[in-house]
PDB file of C-alpha atoms in Angstrom:
ATOM      1  CA  UNK A   1      62.168  68.748 163.402  1.00 54.00           C
ATOM      2  CA  UNK A   2      65.220  68.897 161.158  1.00 55.00           C
ATOM      3  CA  UNK A   3      65.689  71.594 158.668  1.00 57.00           C
ATOM      4  CA  UNK A   4      66.290  70.719 155.001  1.00 55.00           C
ATOM      5  CA  UNK A   5      69.625  72.527 155.095  1.00 55.00           C
ATOM      6  CA  UNK A   6      70.991  70.280 157.876  1.00 53.00           C
ATOM      7  CA  UNK A   7      70.041  67.137 155.990  1.00 61.00           C
ATOM      8  CA  UNK A   8      71.667  68.252 152.750  1.00 67.00           C
ATOM      9  CA  UNK A   9      74.813  69.276 154.655  1.00 64.00           C
ATOM     10  CA  UNK A  10      75.055  65.828 156.252  1.00 65.00           C
ATOM     11  CA  UNK A  11      74.589  64.049 152.939  1.00 70.00           C
ATOM     12  CA  UNK A  12      77.435  66.082 151.452  1.00 70.00           C
ATOM     13  CA  UNK A  13      79.854  65.721 154.354  1.00 75.00           C
ATOM     14  CA  UNK A  14      79.387  62.002 155.047  1.00 73.00           C
ATOM     15  CA  UNK A  15      80.757  60.736 151.691  1.00 74.00           C
ATOM     16  CA  UNK A  16      83.680  63.168 151.931  1.00 72.00           C
ATOM     17  CA  UNK A  17      84.468  61.945 155.441  1.00 71.00           C
ATOM     18  CA  UNK A  18      84.441  58.330 154.254  1.00 72.00           C
ATOM     19  CA  UNK A  19      86.776  59.176 151.365  1.00 68.00           C
ATOM     20  CA  UNK A  20      89.109  61.050 153.689  1.00 67.00           C
ATOM     21  CA  UNK A  21      89.263  58.186 156.190  1.00 66.00           C
ATOM     22  CA  UNK A  22      89.887  55.662 153.413  1.00 64.00           C
ATOM     23  CA  UNK A  23      92.703  57.780 152.005  1.00 60.00           C
ATOM     24  CA  UNK A  24      94.552  58.412 155.281  1.00 57.00           C
ATOM     25  CA  UNK A  25      95.859  54.833 155.430  1.00 56.00           C
ATOM     26  CA  UNK A  26      98.064  55.386 152.390  1.00 53.00           C
ATOM     27  CA  UNK A  27     101.274  57.287 152.937  1.00 55.00           C
ATOM     28  CA  UNK A  28     103.853  58.368 150.430  1.00 56.00           C
ATOM     29  CA  UNK A  29     106.711  56.428 152.026  1.00 63.00           C
ATOM     30  CA  UNK A  30     105.184  53.029 151.274  1.00 65.00           C
ATOM     31  CA  UNK A  31     104.463  50.042 153.433  1.00 67.00           C
ATOM     32  CA  UNK A  32     106.981  49.117 156.122  1.00 72.00           C
ATOM     33  CA  UNK A  33     109.021  46.237 154.761  1.00 76.00           C
ATOM     34  CA  UNK A  34     112.476  44.706 154.957  1.00 72.00           C
ATOM     35  CA  UNK A  35     114.695  42.963 152.431  1.00 77.00           C
ATOM     36  CA  UNK A  36     115.217  39.240 152.897  1.00 75.00           C
ATOM     37  CA  UNK A  37     117.032  37.160 150.276  1.00 79.00           C
ATOM     38  CA  UNK A  38     116.524  39.842 147.660  1.00 77.00           C
ATOM     39  CA  UNK A  39     112.743  40.186 148.163  1.00 77.00           C
ATOM     40  CA  UNK A  40     110.796  42.673 150.243  1.00 79.00           C
ATOM     41  CA  UNK A  41     108.590  41.232 152.967  1.00 79.00           C
ATOM     42  CA  UNK A  42     106.004  43.226 154.908  1.00 82.00           C
ATOM     43  CA  UNK A  43     107.038  44.043 158.444  1.00 83.00           C
ATOM     44  CA  UNK A  44     103.652  42.980 159.829  1.00 84.00           C
ATOM     45  CA  UNK A  45     104.309  39.443 158.584  1.00 88.00           C
ATOM     46  CA  UNK A  46     107.611  39.342 160.446  1.00 87.00           C
ATOM     47  CA  UNK A  47     105.977  40.703 163.614  1.00 90.00           C
ATOM     48  CA  UNK A  48     103.197  38.096 163.330  1.00 94.00           C
ATOM     49  CA  UNK A  49     105.857  35.369 163.205  1.00 94.00           C
ATOM     50  CA  UNK A  50     107.556  36.859 166.261  1.00 96.00           C
ATOM     51  CA  UNK A  51     104.195  36.915 168.051  1.00 97.00           C
ATOM     52  CA  UNK A  52     103.457  33.282 167.181  1.00 97.00           C
ATOM     53  CA  UNK A  53     106.903  32.324 168.440  1.00 97.00           C
ATOM     54  CA  UNK A  54     106.243  34.279 171.641  1.00 97.00           C
ATOM     55  CA  UNK A  55     102.965  32.418 172.185  1.00 97.00           C
ATOM     56  CA  UNK A  56     104.686  29.056 171.666  1.00 97.00           C
ATOM     57  CA  UNK A  57     107.451  30.006 174.115  1.00 97.00           C
ATOM     58  CA  UNK A  58     104.836  31.122 176.654  1.00 96.00           C
ATOM     59  CA  UNK A  59     103.056  27.772 176.329  1.00 96.00           C
ATOM     60  CA  UNK A  60     106.339  25.888 176.803  1.00 97.00           C
ATOM     61  CA  UNK A  61     107.126  27.968 179.896  1.00 96.00           C
ATOM     62  CA  UNK A  62     103.656  27.253 181.298  1.00 96.00           C
ATOM     63  CA  UNK A  63     104.129  23.518 180.828  1.00 96.00           C
ATOM     64  CA  UNK A  64     107.706  23.496 182.164  1.00 96.00           C
ATOM     65  CA  UNK A  65     106.857  25.449 185.329  1.00 96.00           C
ATOM     66  CA  UNK A  66     103.569  23.695 186.063  1.00 94.00           C
ATOM     67  CA  UNK A  67     101.467  26.784 185.474  1.00 93.00           C
ATOM     68  CA  UNK A  68      99.595  24.954 182.724  1.00 92.00           C
ATOM     69  CA  UNK A  69      97.553  23.190 185.418  1.00 93.00           C
ATOM     70  CA  UNK A  70      96.705  26.416 187.240  1.00 94.00           C
ATOM     71  CA  UNK A  71      96.096  28.976 184.489  1.00 91.00           C
ATOM     72  CA  UNK A  72      92.560  28.853 183.094  1.00 92.00           C
ATOM     73  CA  UNK A  73      91.756  29.708 179.470  1.00 94.00           C
ATOM     74  CA  UNK A  74      95.288  28.925 178.315  1.00 93.00           C
ATOM     75  CA  UNK A  75      94.483  29.367 174.634  1.00 94.00           C
ATOM     76  CA  UNK A  76      93.360  32.939 175.241  1.00 96.00           C
ATOM     77  CA  UNK A  77      96.242  33.692 177.604  1.00 96.00           C
ATOM     78  CA  UNK A  78      98.853  32.405 175.158  1.00 96.00           C
ATOM     79  CA  UNK A  79      97.138  34.235 172.283  1.00 96.00           C
ATOM     80  CA  UNK A  80      97.183  37.472 174.272  1.00 97.00           C
ATOM     81  CA  UNK A  81     100.868  36.986 175.070  1.00 97.00           C
ATOM     82  CA  UNK A  82     101.557  36.360 171.384  1.00 97.00           C
ATOM     83  CA  UNK A  83      99.695  39.538 170.386  1.00 97.00           C
ATOM     84  CA  UNK A  84     101.613  41.553 172.979  1.00 97.00           C
ATOM     85  CA  UNK A  85     104.946  40.166 171.799  1.00 97.00           C
ATOM     86  CA  UNK A  86     104.061  40.868 168.151  1.00 94.00           C
ATOM     87  CA  UNK A  87     102.993  44.435 168.917  1.00 93.00           C
ATOM     88  CA  UNK A  88     106.116  44.992 171.003  1.00 94.00           C
ATOM     89  CA  UNK A  89     108.222  43.772 168.085  1.00 92.00           C
ATOM     90  CA  UNK A  90     106.404  46.225 165.805  1.00 88.00           C
ATOM     91  CA  UNK A  91     107.089  49.096 168.210  1.00 91.00           C
ATOM     92  CA  UNK A  92     110.754  48.154 168.553  1.00 90.00           C
ATOM     93  CA  UNK A  93     111.473  47.879 164.829  1.00 82.00           C
ATOM     94  CA  UNK A  94     109.108  50.403 163.288  1.00 78.00           C
ATOM     95  CA  UNK A  95     107.987  52.694 166.103  1.00 77.00           C
ATOM     96  CA  UNK A  96     104.527  53.989 166.926  1.00 73.00           C
ATOM     97  CA  UNK A  97     101.986  54.277 164.150  1.00 62.00           C
ATOM     98  CA  UNK A  98     101.608  57.935 163.182  1.00 54.00           C
TER      99      UNK A  98
END
């Protein structure tokens, strides 16, 4: 059986933990972005575009080499390649997430 003290401790710590976790995503240096034509664009948007381009290139390579007939679940394979290319672009330009 739980003691009343343990329950009151948990009800005090849980909201503080949620607030702490919600606050850790904000850093003082701002969001990673780059200047393009005088406006700042988020770096994640650029990396998403790189990933989409990587998925399209992977699909074209599959079709050109004949692998499109042998690889099952091509949508998922090309999506996974696109995600990997986008994350690799993020790591190359911004570095690991602290």
